[in-house]
PDB file of C-alpha atoms in Angstrom:
ATOM      1  CA  MET R 241       0.179   0.066   0.295  1.00  0.00           C
ATOM      2  CA  GLN R 242       1.415   3.584  -1.065  1.00  0.00           C
ATOM      3  CA  PRO R 243       1.671   6.372   1.543  1.00  0.00           C
ATOM      4  CA  ASP R 244      -0.336   9.062   1.795  1.00  0.00           C
ATOM      5  CA  LEU R 245       0.778  12.639   1.137  1.00  0.00           C
ATOM      6  CA  GLU R 246       0.184  14.661   4.563  1.00  0.00           C
ATOM      7  CA  VAL R 247       0.800  18.427   3.786  1.00  0.00           C
ATOM      8  CA  VAL R 248       2.892  20.253   6.381  1.00  0.00           C
ATOM      9  CA  SER R 249       1.617  23.666   6.850  1.00  0.00           C
ATOM     10  CA  LEU R 250       4.298  25.985   7.613  1.00  0.00           C
ATOM     11  CA  HIS R 251       3.807  29.740   8.314  1.00  0.00           C
ATOM     12  CA  THR R 252       6.055  31.727   6.173  1.00  0.00           C
ATOM     13  CA  ASP R 253       7.519  33.640   9.559  1.00  0.00           C
ATOM     14  CA  ALA R 254       8.056  30.123  11.040  1.00  0.00           C
ATOM     15  CA  SER R 255      11.243  27.846  10.689  1.00  0.00           C
ATOM     16  CA  PHE R 256       9.217  24.894  11.890  1.00  0.00           C
ATOM     17  CA  ALA R 257       5.377  23.819  12.744  1.00  0.00           C
ATOM     18  CA  ALA R 258       4.898  22.735  16.670  1.00  0.00           C
ATOM     19  CA  TRP R 259       1.478  20.686  17.350  1.00  0.00           C
ATOM     20  CA  ALA R 260      -0.439  18.150  19.021  1.00  0.00           C
ATOM     21  CA  HIS R 261      -3.235  15.923  18.059  1.00  0.00           C
ATOM     22  CA  GLY R 262      -5.701  13.127  19.774  1.00  0.00           C
ATOM     23  CA  TYR R 263      -6.538   9.842  18.584  1.00  0.00           C
ATOM     24  CA  PRO R 264      -8.373   9.317  16.352  1.00  0.00           C
ATOM     25  CA  TYR R 265      -6.947  11.910  14.013  1.00  0.00           C
ATOM     26  CA  ARG R 266      -6.247  12.560  10.316  1.00  0.00           C
ATOM     27  CA  THR R 267      -3.017  11.764  10.312  1.00  0.00           C
ATOM     28  CA  VAL R 268      -2.779   8.803  11.980  1.00  0.00           C
ATOM     29  CA  ARG R 269      -2.826   6.260   9.025  1.00  0.00           C
ATOM     30  CA  TRP R 270       0.498   5.276   6.504  1.00  0.00           C
ATOM     31  CA  HIS R 271       1.946   8.685   5.310  1.00  0.00           C
ATOM     32  CA  PHE R 272       5.160  10.572   4.305  1.00  0.00           C
ATOM     33  CA  HIS R 273       5.553  14.110   3.955  1.00  0.00           C
ATOM     34  CA  PRO R 274       9.158  16.085   3.117  1.00  0.00           C
ATOM     35  CA  GLU R 275       9.693  17.426   6.507  1.00  0.00           C
ATOM     36  CA  TYR R 276      11.798  15.867   8.918  1.00  0.00           C
ATOM     37  CA  GLU R 277       9.848  14.962  12.070  1.00  0.00           C
ATOM     38  CA  ILE R 278      10.077  14.342  15.970  1.00  0.00           C
ATOM     39  CA  HIS R 279       7.183  12.632  17.453  1.00  0.00           C
ATOM     40  CA  LEU R 280       6.830  12.318  21.167  1.00  0.00           C
ATOM     41  CA  VAL R 281       3.749   9.795  22.299  1.00  0.00           C
ATOM     42  CA  THR R 282       2.124  11.249  25.616  1.00  0.00           C
ATOM     43  CA  ALA R 283      -0.851   8.703  25.744  1.00  0.00           C
ATOM     44  CA  THR R 284      -2.123   4.877  24.636  1.00  0.00           C
ATOM     45  CA  HIS R 285       0.240   1.897  23.433  1.00  0.00           C
ATOM     46  CA  GLY R 286       0.182   0.376  20.273  1.00  0.00           C
ATOM     47  CA  ARG R 287       2.369  -0.654  17.271  1.00  0.00           C
ATOM     48  CA  ALA R 288       4.881   1.791  15.028  1.00  0.00           C
ATOM     49  CA  PHE R 289       5.521   1.872  11.751  1.00  0.00           C
ATOM     50  CA  VAL R 290       8.499   3.453  10.279  1.00  0.00           C
ATOM     51  CA  GLY R 291       9.644   2.575   6.881  1.00  0.00           C
ATOM     52  CA  ASP R 292       9.939  -1.197   6.714  1.00  0.00           C
ATOM     53  CA  HIS R 293       9.844  -1.182  10.705  1.00  0.00           C
ATOM     54  CA  VAL R 294       7.640  -2.945  13.025  1.00  0.00           C
ATOM     55  CA  GLY R 295       7.644  -2.055  16.839  1.00  0.00           C
ATOM     56  CA  THR R 296       5.398  -1.178  19.785  1.00  0.00           C
ATOM     57  CA  PHE R 297       5.293   2.137  21.688  1.00  0.00           C
ATOM     58  CA  GLU R 298       3.603   3.491  24.842  1.00  0.00           C
ATOM     59  CA  PRO R 299       3.588   6.738  26.392  1.00  0.00           C
ATOM     60  CA  GLY R 300       7.462   8.293  26.068  1.00  0.00           C
ATOM     61  CA  ASN R 301       8.220   6.764  23.101  1.00  0.00           C
ATOM     62  CA  LEU R 302      10.203   9.749  21.034  1.00  0.00           C
ATOM     63  CA  ILE R 303      11.045   9.137  17.195  1.00  0.00           C
ATOM     64  CA  LEU R 304      12.960  11.029  14.930  1.00  0.00           C
ATOM     65  CA  THR R 305      11.765  10.639  11.134  1.00  0.00           C
ATOM     66  CA  GLY R 306      13.346  11.963   8.031  1.00  0.00           C
ATOM     67  CA  PRO R 307      11.941  13.143   5.056  1.00  0.00           C
ATOM     68  CA  ASN R 308       9.629  11.154   2.722  1.00  0.00           C
ATOM     69  CA  LEU R 309       9.858   8.281   5.377  1.00  0.00           C
ATOM     70  CA  PRO R 310       6.628   6.662   5.399  1.00  0.00           C
ATOM     71  CA  HIS R 311       4.944   6.152   9.190  1.00  0.00           C
ATOM     72  CA  ASN R 312       1.965   5.541  11.464  1.00  0.00           C
ATOM     73  CA  TRP R 313       1.421   5.037  14.603  1.00  0.00           C
ATOM     74  CA  ILE R 314      -1.913   2.838  15.235  1.00  0.00           C
ATOM     75  CA  SER R 315      -3.305   3.166  19.179  1.00  0.00           C
ATOM     76  CA  ASP R 316      -5.011  -0.346  20.673  1.00  0.00           C
ATOM     77  CA  VAL R 317      -7.961   1.265  22.285  1.00  0.00           C
ATOM     78  CA  PRO R 318     -11.705  -0.057  21.603  1.00  0.00           C
ATOM     79  CA  PRO R 319     -13.788   1.361  18.924  1.00  0.00           C
ATOM     80  CA  GLY R 320     -15.194   4.346  19.445  1.00  0.00           C
ATOM     81  CA  SER R 321     -12.972   5.696  22.126  1.00  0.00           C
ATOM     82  CA  SER R 322     -11.291   9.133  21.861  1.00  0.00           C
ATOM     83  CA  ILE R 323      -7.875  10.436  23.430  1.00  0.00           C
ATOM     84  CA  PRO R 324      -7.795  14.224  23.428  1.00  0.00           C
ATOM     85  CA  GLU R 325      -3.884  14.432  23.217  1.00  0.00           C
ATOM     86  CA  ARG R 326      -1.973  11.569  21.751  1.00  0.00           C
ATOM     87  CA  GLY R 327       1.420  13.214  20.508  1.00  0.00           C
ATOM     88  CA  LEU R 328       3.608  16.216  20.251  1.00  0.00           C
ATOM     89  CA  ILE R 329       4.829  17.143  16.889  1.00  0.00           C
ATOM     90  CA  VAL R 330       7.743  19.216  15.782  1.00  0.00           C
ATOM     91  CA  GLN R 331       8.334  18.875  11.835  1.00  0.00           C
ATOM     92  CA  PHE R 332      10.939  21.025  10.030  1.00  0.00           C
ATOM     93  CA  GLY R 333      11.986  21.182   6.728  1.00  0.00           C
ATOM     94  CA  GLU R 334      15.203  20.471   4.746  1.00  0.00           C
ATOM     95  CA  PRO R 335      15.871  24.151   3.568  1.00  0.00           C
ATOM     96  CA  PHE R 336      15.771  24.830   7.495  1.00  0.00           C
ATOM     97  CA  VAL R 337      18.319  22.582   8.596  1.00  0.00           C
ATOM     98  CA  ARG R 338      20.758  23.161   5.466  1.00  0.00           C
ATOM     99  CA  ARG R 339      20.297  27.213   6.939  1.00  0.00           C
ATOM    100  CA  CYS R 340      21.353  25.905  10.147  1.00  0.00           C
ATOM    101  CA  LEU R 341      24.543  23.654   9.057  1.00  0.00           C
ATOM    102  CA  ASP R 342      25.303  26.579   6.786  1.00  0.00           C
ATOM    103  CA  THR R 343      25.330  29.224   9.589  1.00  0.00           C
ATOM    104  CA  PHE R 344      26.406  27.647  12.679  1.00  0.00           C
ATOM    105  CA  PRO R 345      29.509  25.514  12.868  1.00  0.00           C
ATOM    106  CA  GLU R 346      28.312  24.117  16.158  1.00  0.00           C
ATOM    107  CA  MET R 347      25.226  22.247  14.010  1.00  0.00           C
ATOM    108  CA  SER R 348      27.681  20.218  12.451  1.00  0.00           C
ATOM    109  CA  TYR R 349      27.529  17.930  15.304  1.00  0.00           C
ATOM    110  CA  VAL R 350      23.960  16.715  14.481  1.00  0.00           C
ATOM    111  CA  ALA R 351      24.826  16.199  10.562  1.00  0.00           C
ATOM    112  CA  ASP R 352      25.193  12.022  11.634  1.00  0.00           C
ATOM    113  CA  LEU R 353      21.812  12.393  13.669  1.00  0.00           C
ATOM    114  CA  LEU R 354      19.651  13.732  10.678  1.00  0.00           C
ATOM    115  CA  LYS R 355      21.207  11.188   8.244  1.00  0.00           C
ATOM    116  CA  ASP R 356      20.004   8.412  10.498  1.00  0.00           C
ATOM    117  CA  ALA R 357      16.831  10.078  10.506  1.00  0.00           C
ATOM    118  CA  GLU R 358      16.201   8.968   6.973  1.00  0.00           C
ATOM    119  CA  MET R 359      15.736   5.580   8.402  1.00  0.00           C
ATOM    120  CA  GLY R 360      14.192   6.524  11.906  1.00  0.00           C
ATOM    121  CA  VAL R 361      15.820   6.709  14.887  1.00  0.00           C
ATOM    122  CA  GLU R 362      14.321   5.898  18.194  1.00  0.00           C
ATOM    123  CA  PHE R 363      15.268   7.373  21.850  1.00  0.00           C
ATOM    124  CA  SER R 364      14.930   6.244  25.181  1.00  0.00           C
ATOM    125  CA  ALA R 365      12.220   7.016  27.879  1.00  0.00           C
ATOM    126  CA  GLU R 366      14.721   9.340  29.796  1.00  0.00           C
ATOM    127  CA  ASP R 367      15.160  11.006  26.566  1.00  0.00           C
ATOM    128  CA  GLY R 368      11.069  11.368  26.114  1.00  0.00           C
ATOM    129  CA  ALA R 369      10.663  12.858  29.401  1.00  0.00           C
ATOM    130  CA  ALA R 370      13.379  15.462  28.791  1.00  0.00           C
ATOM    131  CA  ALA R 371      12.028  16.833  25.431  1.00  0.00           C
ATOM    132  CA  GLU R 372       8.367  16.823  26.726  1.00  0.00           C
ATOM    133  CA  PRO R 373       8.536  19.682  28.826  1.00  0.00           C
ATOM    134  CA  LEU R 374      10.395  21.550  25.502  1.00  0.00           C
ATOM    135  CA  LEU R 375       7.550  20.857  23.195  1.00  0.00           C
ATOM    136  CA  ARG R 376       4.636  21.501  25.080  1.00  0.00           C
ATOM    137  CA  GLU R 377       5.928  25.049  25.671  1.00  0.00           C
ATOM    138  CA  MET R 378       7.172  25.417  21.626  1.00  0.00           C
ATOM    139  CA  LEU R 379       3.203  25.105  21.074  1.00  0.00           C
ATOM    140  CA  THR R 380       2.224  28.862  22.230  1.00  0.00           C
ATOM    141  CA  ALA R 381       6.328  30.174  22.040  1.00  0.00           C
ATOM    142  CA  GLN R 382       7.056  32.825  20.083  1.00  0.00           C
ATOM    143  CA  GLY R 383      10.077  34.729  18.627  1.00  0.00           C
ATOM    144  CA  VAL R 384      13.557  33.746  19.740  1.00  0.00           C
ATOM    145  CA  ARG R 385      12.294  31.794  22.645  1.00  0.00           C
ATOM    146  CA  ARG R 386      10.750  29.456  20.131  1.00  0.00           C
ATOM    147  CA  LEU R 387      13.916  29.061  18.301  1.00  0.00           C
ATOM    148  CA  ALA R 388      15.772  28.753  21.926  1.00  0.00           C
ATOM    149  CA  LEU R 389      13.175  25.760  22.660  1.00  0.00           C
ATOM    150  CA  PHE R 390      13.857  24.083  19.104  1.00  0.00           C
ATOM    151  CA  PHE R 391      17.759  24.304  19.780  1.00  0.00           C
ATOM    152  CA  ALA R 392      17.372  22.635  23.143  1.00  0.00           C
ATOM    153  CA  LEU R 393      15.134  19.865  21.783  1.00  0.00           C
ATOM    154  CA  ILE R 394      17.966  19.223  18.779  1.00  0.00           C
ATOM    155  CA  ASP R 395      20.358  18.986  21.772  1.00  0.00           C
ATOM    156  CA  VAL R 396      18.389  16.164  23.853  1.00  0.00           C
ATOM    157  CA  LEU R 397      18.318  14.125  20.439  1.00  0.00           C
ATOM    158  CA  HIS R 398      21.718  15.034  19.899  1.00  0.00           C
ATOM    159  CA  ARG R 399      23.565  13.683  23.277  1.00  0.00           C
ATOM    160  CA  SER R 400      21.164  10.820  23.846  1.00  0.00           C
ATOM    161  CA  THR R 401      23.172   7.520  24.386  1.00  0.00           C
ATOM    162  CA  SER R 402      19.981   5.161  24.301  1.00  0.00           C
ATOM    163  CA  LYS R 403      18.988   5.998  20.584  1.00  0.00           C
ATOM    164  CA  ARG R 404      18.692   3.054  18.042  1.00  0.00           C
ATOM    165  CA  ILE R 405      17.998   3.182  14.556  1.00  0.00           C
ATOM    166  CA  LEU R 406      14.162   1.588  13.010  1.00  0.00           C
ATOM    167  CA  SER R 407      14.347   0.841   9.575  1.00  0.00           C
ATOM    168  CA  SER R 408      16.760  -1.927   7.907  1.00  0.00           C
ATOM    169  CA  ARG R 409      19.822   0.275   5.457  1.00  0.00           C
ATOM    170  CA  VAL R 410      18.334  -1.322   2.582  1.00  0.00           C
ATOM    171  CA  TYR R 411      14.899   0.161   3.210  1.00  0.00           C
ATOM    172  CA  ARG R 412      14.575   3.805   0.522  1.00  0.00           C
ATOM    173  CA  SER R 413      11.529   5.461   0.570  1.00  0.00           C
ATOM    174  CA  ASP R 414      10.624   6.134  -3.332  1.00  0.00           C
ATOM    175  CA  PRO R 415       8.585   9.906  -2.895  1.00  0.00           C
ATOM    176  CA  ALA R 416       8.133  10.081  -6.676  1.00  0.00           C
ATOM    177  CA  THR R 417       6.189   7.052  -6.944  1.00  0.00           C
ATOM    178  CA  TYR R 418       4.322   7.884  -3.956  1.00  0.00           C
ATOM    179  CA  MET R 419       3.309  11.413  -5.426  1.00  0.00           C
ATOM    180  CA  ALA R 420       2.201   9.637  -8.536  1.00  0.00           C
ATOM    181  CA  GLN R 421      -0.985   8.466  -6.499  1.00  0.00           C
ATOM    182  CA  PRO R 422      -3.915  10.427  -7.691  1.00  0.00           C
ATOM    183  CA  LEU R 423      -4.938  11.590  -4.251  1.00  0.00           C
ATOM    184  CA  ASN R 424      -1.696  12.453  -3.409  1.00  0.00           C
ATOM    185  CA  ILE R 425      -1.583  14.801  -6.434  1.00  0.00           C
ATOM    186  CA  VAL R 426      -4.993  16.314  -5.492  1.00  0.00           C
ATOM    187  CA  LEU R 427      -3.431  17.186  -1.703  1.00  0.00           C
ATOM    188  CA  ASP R 428      -0.446  18.489  -3.295  1.00  0.00           C
ATOM    189  CA  TYR R 429      -2.306  21.050  -5.543  1.00  0.00           C
ATOM    190  CA  ILE R 430      -4.714  22.124  -2.241  1.00  0.00           C
ATOM    191  CA  ALA R 431      -1.493  22.744  -0.587  1.00  0.00           C
ATOM    192  CA  SER R 432      -0.224  25.355  -3.381  1.00  0.00           C
ATOM    193  CA  ASN R 433      -4.035  26.871  -4.218  1.00  0.00           C
ATOM    194  CA  PHE R 434      -6.092  26.607  -0.721  1.00  0.00           C
ATOM    195  CA  ARG R 435      -6.223  30.448  -1.296  1.00  0.00           C
ATOM    196  CA  SER R 436      -8.081  30.034  -4.950  1.00  0.00           C
ATOM    197  CA  ASP R 437     -12.006  28.909  -5.152  1.00  0.00           C
ATOM    198  CA  LEU R 438     -11.594  25.211  -5.196  1.00  0.00           C
ATOM    199  CA  ARG R 439     -13.975  23.096  -6.192  1.00  0.00           C
ATOM    200  CA  GLU R 440     -14.728  19.488  -5.309  1.00  0.00           C
ATOM    201  CA  ALA R 441     -15.995  18.429  -9.184  1.00  0.00           C
ATOM    202  CA  GLU R 442     -12.114  20.105 -10.502  1.00  0.00           C
ATOM    203  CA  MET R 443     -10.513  18.263  -8.237  1.00  0.00           C
ATOM    204  CA  ALA R 444     -12.365  15.192  -9.164  1.00  0.00           C
ATOM    205  CA  GLU R 445     -11.286  15.559 -13.018  1.00  0.00           C
ATOM    206  CA  LEU R 446      -7.481  16.453 -12.129  1.00  0.00           C
ATOM    207  CA  SER R 447      -7.387  12.622  -9.951  1.00  0.00           C
ATOM    208  CA  GLY R 448      -9.188  11.390 -13.178  1.00  0.00           C
ATOM    209  CA  TYR R 449     -12.005  10.140 -10.381  1.00  0.00           C
ATOM    210  CA  THR R 450     -16.067  10.451 -11.166  1.00  0.00           C
ATOM    211  CA  LEU R 451     -17.015  12.921  -8.513  1.00  0.00           C
ATOM    212  CA  ALA R 452     -19.195  10.546  -6.584  1.00  0.00           C
ATOM    213  CA  ALA R 453     -16.251   8.312  -6.497  1.00  0.00           C
ATOM    214  CA  PHE R 454     -13.572  11.523  -5.529  1.00  0.00           C
ATOM    215  CA  SER R 455     -15.683  12.036  -2.606  1.00  0.00           C
ATOM    216  CA  ARG R 456     -15.819   8.790  -1.193  1.00  0.00           C
ATOM    217  CA  ALA R 457     -12.004   8.405  -1.909  1.00  0.00           C
ATOM    218  CA  PHE R 458     -10.752  11.612  -0.517  1.00  0.00           C
ATOM    219  CA  ARG R 459     -12.827  10.712   2.627  1.00  0.00           C
ATOM    220  CA  ARG R 460     -11.064   7.607   3.110  1.00  0.00           C
ATOM    221  CA  HIS R 461      -7.944   9.423   2.145  1.00  0.00           C
ATOM    222  CA  ALA R 462      -7.910  12.455   4.252  1.00  0.00           C
ATOM    223  CA  GLY R 463     -10.361  10.871   7.333  1.00  0.00           C
ATOM    224  CA  VAL R 464     -12.960  14.605   6.152  1.00  0.00           C
ATOM    225  CA  SER R 465     -14.579  15.443   3.505  1.00  0.00           C
ATOM    226  CA  PHE R 466     -12.650  17.490   0.652  1.00  0.00           C
ATOM    227  CA  VAL R 467     -14.600  21.059   1.814  1.00  0.00           C
ATOM    228  CA  HIS R 468     -13.860  20.541   5.946  1.00  0.00           C
ATOM    229  CA  TYR R 469     -10.213  19.764   4.329  1.00  0.00           C
ATOM    230  CA  VAL R 470     -10.121  22.826   2.534  1.00  0.00           C
ATOM    231  CA  ASN R 471     -11.389  25.043   5.386  1.00  0.00           C
ATOM    232  CA  SER R 472      -9.215  23.379   8.027  1.00  0.00           C
ATOM    233  CA  MET R 473      -6.216  24.567   5.375  1.00  0.00           C
ATOM    234  CA  ARG R 474      -7.360  27.920   5.250  1.00  0.00           C
ATOM    235  CA  ILE R 475      -8.387  28.269   8.988  1.00  0.00           C
ATOM    236  CA  LYS R 476      -4.530  26.747  10.078  1.00  0.00           C
ATOM    237  CA  ARG R 477      -3.150  29.614   7.576  1.00  0.00           C
ATOM    238  CA  ALA R 478      -5.698  32.207   9.453  1.00  0.00           C
ATOM    239  CA  CYS R 479      -4.087  31.158  12.939  1.00  0.00           C
ATOM    240  CA  ASP R 480      -0.476  31.522  11.412  1.00  0.00           C
ATOM    241  CA  MET R 481      -1.790  35.007  10.665  1.00  0.00           C
ATOM    242  CA  LEU R 482      -3.459  35.705  14.096  1.00  0.00           C
ATOM    243  CA  ILE R 483      -0.400  35.022  16.527  1.00  0.00           C
ATOM    244  CA  ALA R 484       1.928  36.399  13.777  1.00  0.00           C
ATOM    245  CA  ASP R 485       0.881  40.090  13.854  1.00  0.00           C
ATOM    246  CA  GLU R 486      -2.401  42.905  14.130  1.00  0.00           C
ATOM    247  CA  THR R 487      -3.515  42.030  10.721  1.00  0.00           C
ATOM    248  CA  ARG R 488      -6.952  43.021  10.629  1.00  0.00           C
ATOM    249  CA  ILE R 489      -9.250  39.918  11.018  1.00  0.00           C
ATOM    250  CA  ALA R 490     -11.819  41.068   7.766  1.00  0.00           C
ATOM    251  CA  GLU R 491      -8.193  40.896   5.851  1.00  0.00           C
ATOM    252  CA  ILE R 492      -7.053  37.493   6.862  1.00  0.00           C
ATOM    253  CA  CYS R 493     -10.543  36.245   5.976  1.00  0.00           C
ATOM    254  CA  PHE R 494      -9.587  37.508   2.362  1.00  0.00           C
ATOM    255  CA  HIS R 495      -6.245  36.299   2.614  1.00  0.00           C
ATOM    256  CA  VAL R 496      -6.857  32.947   3.168  1.00  0.00           C
ATOM    257  CA  GLY R 497      -9.544  31.905   0.641  1.00  0.00           C
ATOM    258  CA  PHE R 498     -12.927  32.896   2.639  1.00  0.00           C
ATOM    259  CA  ASN R 499     -15.171  34.953   0.193  1.00  0.00           C
ATOM    260  CA  ASN R 500     -17.341  36.376   3.318  1.00  0.00           C
ATOM    261  CA  LEU R 501     -16.642  37.382   6.985  1.00  0.00           C
ATOM    262  CA  SER R 502     -19.772  35.637   8.106  1.00  0.00           C
ATOM    263  CA  ASN R 503     -18.693  32.491   6.690  1.00  0.00           C
ATOM    264  CA  PHE R 504     -14.811  32.950   7.916  1.00  0.00           C
ATOM    265  CA  ASN R 505     -16.459  33.590  11.473  1.00  0.00           C
ATOM    266  CA  ARG R 506     -18.200  30.350  11.441  1.00  0.00           C
ATOM    267  CA  GLN R 507     -15.935  28.238  10.367  1.00  0.00           C
ATOM    268  CA  PHE R 508     -12.896  29.729  12.368  1.00  0.00           C
ATOM    269  CA  LEU R 509     -15.740  28.579  15.463  1.00  0.00           C
ATOM    270  CA  ALA R 510     -16.407  25.578  14.251  1.00  0.00           C
ATOM    271  CA  HIS R 511     -12.905  24.700  13.644  1.00  0.00           C
ATOM    272  CA  LYS R 512     -11.427  26.084  16.942  1.00  0.00           C
ATOM    273  CA  GLY R 513     -14.566  26.632  19.087  1.00  0.00           C
ATOM    274  CA  MET R 514     -13.901  30.489  19.528  1.00  0.00           C
ATOM    275  CA  ALA R 515     -14.043  33.639  17.407  1.00  0.00           C
ATOM    276  CA  PRO R 516     -10.823  34.590  15.467  1.00  0.00           C
ATOM    277  CA  ARG R 517     -10.351  37.861  17.883  1.00  0.00           C
ATOM    278  CA  ASP R 518     -10.902  35.587  21.470  1.00  0.00           C
ATOM    279  CA  PHE R 519      -8.159  32.996  19.825  1.00  0.00           C
ATOM    280  CA  ARG R 520      -6.011  36.353  19.087  1.00  0.00           C
ATOM    281  CA  ARG R 521      -6.468  37.495  22.284  1.00  0.00           C
ATOM    282  CA  HIS R 522      -5.841  33.650  23.995  1.00  0.00           C
ATOM    283  CA  HIS R 523      -2.595  33.623  22.323  1.00  0.00           C
ATOM    284  CA  ARG R 524      -1.468  36.697  23.248  1.00  0.00           C
ATOM    285  CA  VAL R 525      -2.044  36.117  26.908  1.00  0.00           C
ATOM    286  CA  ASN R 526      -0.315  32.450  26.745  1.00  0.00           C
ATOM    287  CA  ALA R 527       2.735  34.219  24.778  1.00  0.00           C
ATOM    288  CA  THR R 528       3.218  36.558  27.683  1.00  0.00           C
ATOM    289  CA  LEU R 529       3.161  33.951  30.241  1.00  0.00           C
ATOM    290  CA  ALA R 530       5.712  31.452  28.298  1.00  0.00           C
ATOM    291  CA  GLU R 531       7.975  34.633  27.754  1.00  0.00           C
ATOM    292  CA  THR R 532       8.844  34.467  32.009  1.00  0.00           C
ATOM    293  CA  ALA R 533       9.477  30.572  31.743  1.00  0.00           C
ATOM    294  CA  THR R 534      12.988  28.965  31.655  1.00  0.00           C
ATOM    295  CA  ILE R 535      14.120  26.214  29.221  1.00  0.00           C
ATOM    296  CA  PRO R 536      14.895  22.936  31.102  1.00  0.00           C
ATOM    297  CA  MET R 537      18.225  22.049  29.713  1.00  0.00           C
ATOM    298  CA  PRO R 538      19.335  18.418  29.395  1.00  0.00           C
ATOM    299  CA  SER R 539      21.255  17.226  32.833  1.00  0.00           C
ATOM    300  CA  ALA R 540      23.990  16.244  30.358  1.00  0.00           C
ATOM    301  CA  VAL R 541      24.743  20.305  29.966  1.00  0.00           C
ATOM    302  CA  ARG R 542      25.029  21.420  33.117  1.00  0.00           C
ATOM    303  CA  GLU R 543      28.451  21.294  34.941  1.00  0.00           C
ATOM    304  CA  PRO R 544      29.219  21.960  38.180  1.00  0.00           C
ATOM    305  CA  ARG R 545      31.668  25.334  38.813  1.00  0.00           C
ATOM    306  CA  ARG R 546      35.544  24.569  39.048  1.00  0.00           C
ATOM    307  CA  ARG R 547      36.661  25.120  42.513  1.00  0.00           C
ATOM    308  CA  GLY R 548      38.871  28.027  42.077  1.00  0.00           C
ATOM    309  CA  THR R 549      38.612  29.204  38.954  1.00  0.00           C
ATOM    310  CA  GLY R 550      35.393  31.278  39.260  1.00  0.00           C
ATOM    311  CA  GLU R 551      33.832  30.173  36.184  1.00  0.00           C
ATOM    312  CA  ASN R 552      31.272  27.554  34.761  1.00  0.00           C
ATOM    313  CA  ARG R 553      32.358  25.457  31.676  1.00  0.00           C
ATOM    314  CA  SER R 554      30.100  24.231  29.004  1.00  0.00           C
ATOM    315  CA  ALA R 555      29.914  20.674  28.603  1.00  0.00           C
ATOM    316  CA  TYR R 556      29.156  21.500  24.873  1.00  0.00           C
ATOM    317  CA  PRO R 557      32.377  20.460  22.364  1.00  0.00           C
TER     318      PRO R 557
END
């Protein structure tokens, strides 16, 4: 079975995406994306599939996957169960990593880790415990604080002494073949054109399906209807803009592809449980509180003050 494409929405003013999801959720399927992913399981047990690896997971399971490496986590829960939060996720693209490697000589120490990510890397429960507070704060952090948390997280992964490669050395992902699948072509088109007036009949034609067959196949593929999927992508972009600056809500509405403010407000309320203005206000409060927090650094970074030297030496290479 070919993996489905997951479209990762990265704001133009952000270097990476940080988010949480429950179970079931639309991305809980055999899927791939061009971005690296750091995934921490916070609830449920089950089976993990990464490339040609099949294993188990439990709360605290921390895994790094590389670009286009198919993966999935399937929880062992009774049918119909709902889990508010199952995992914390950070996703970042290769261009961002390349810029970091070119700009910061210190990043050269993680080059091997990023290479191993092509096959998937699993970390210890202790590493998962160290990563969790960083991941949680990333959900609301802004500006330089957000970057500081990211580099602290990468440091946890780099310094781990209990990590293992998941997929076999002979396993190779094949993104060109994955993208040849009709519905992956549609998802890629939607990601590039979600601000346009997208019509389901036109997407059905692009995929080669009849309209009825496309509607059924799209719901199976994405977990939601075509209209819900497009609106979710637009709302996600609107949230990014509400967080980033003080752009007027009416301007955001039309920028992300809605054709009237009433529909935008209605869809935003349905997806987020609050109005756009309240979302912006709540995020501002969270961001203000986060500014006073401190980054919990990995214990390996801390080194006692040397006697008689009056200095505190860093444990970094």
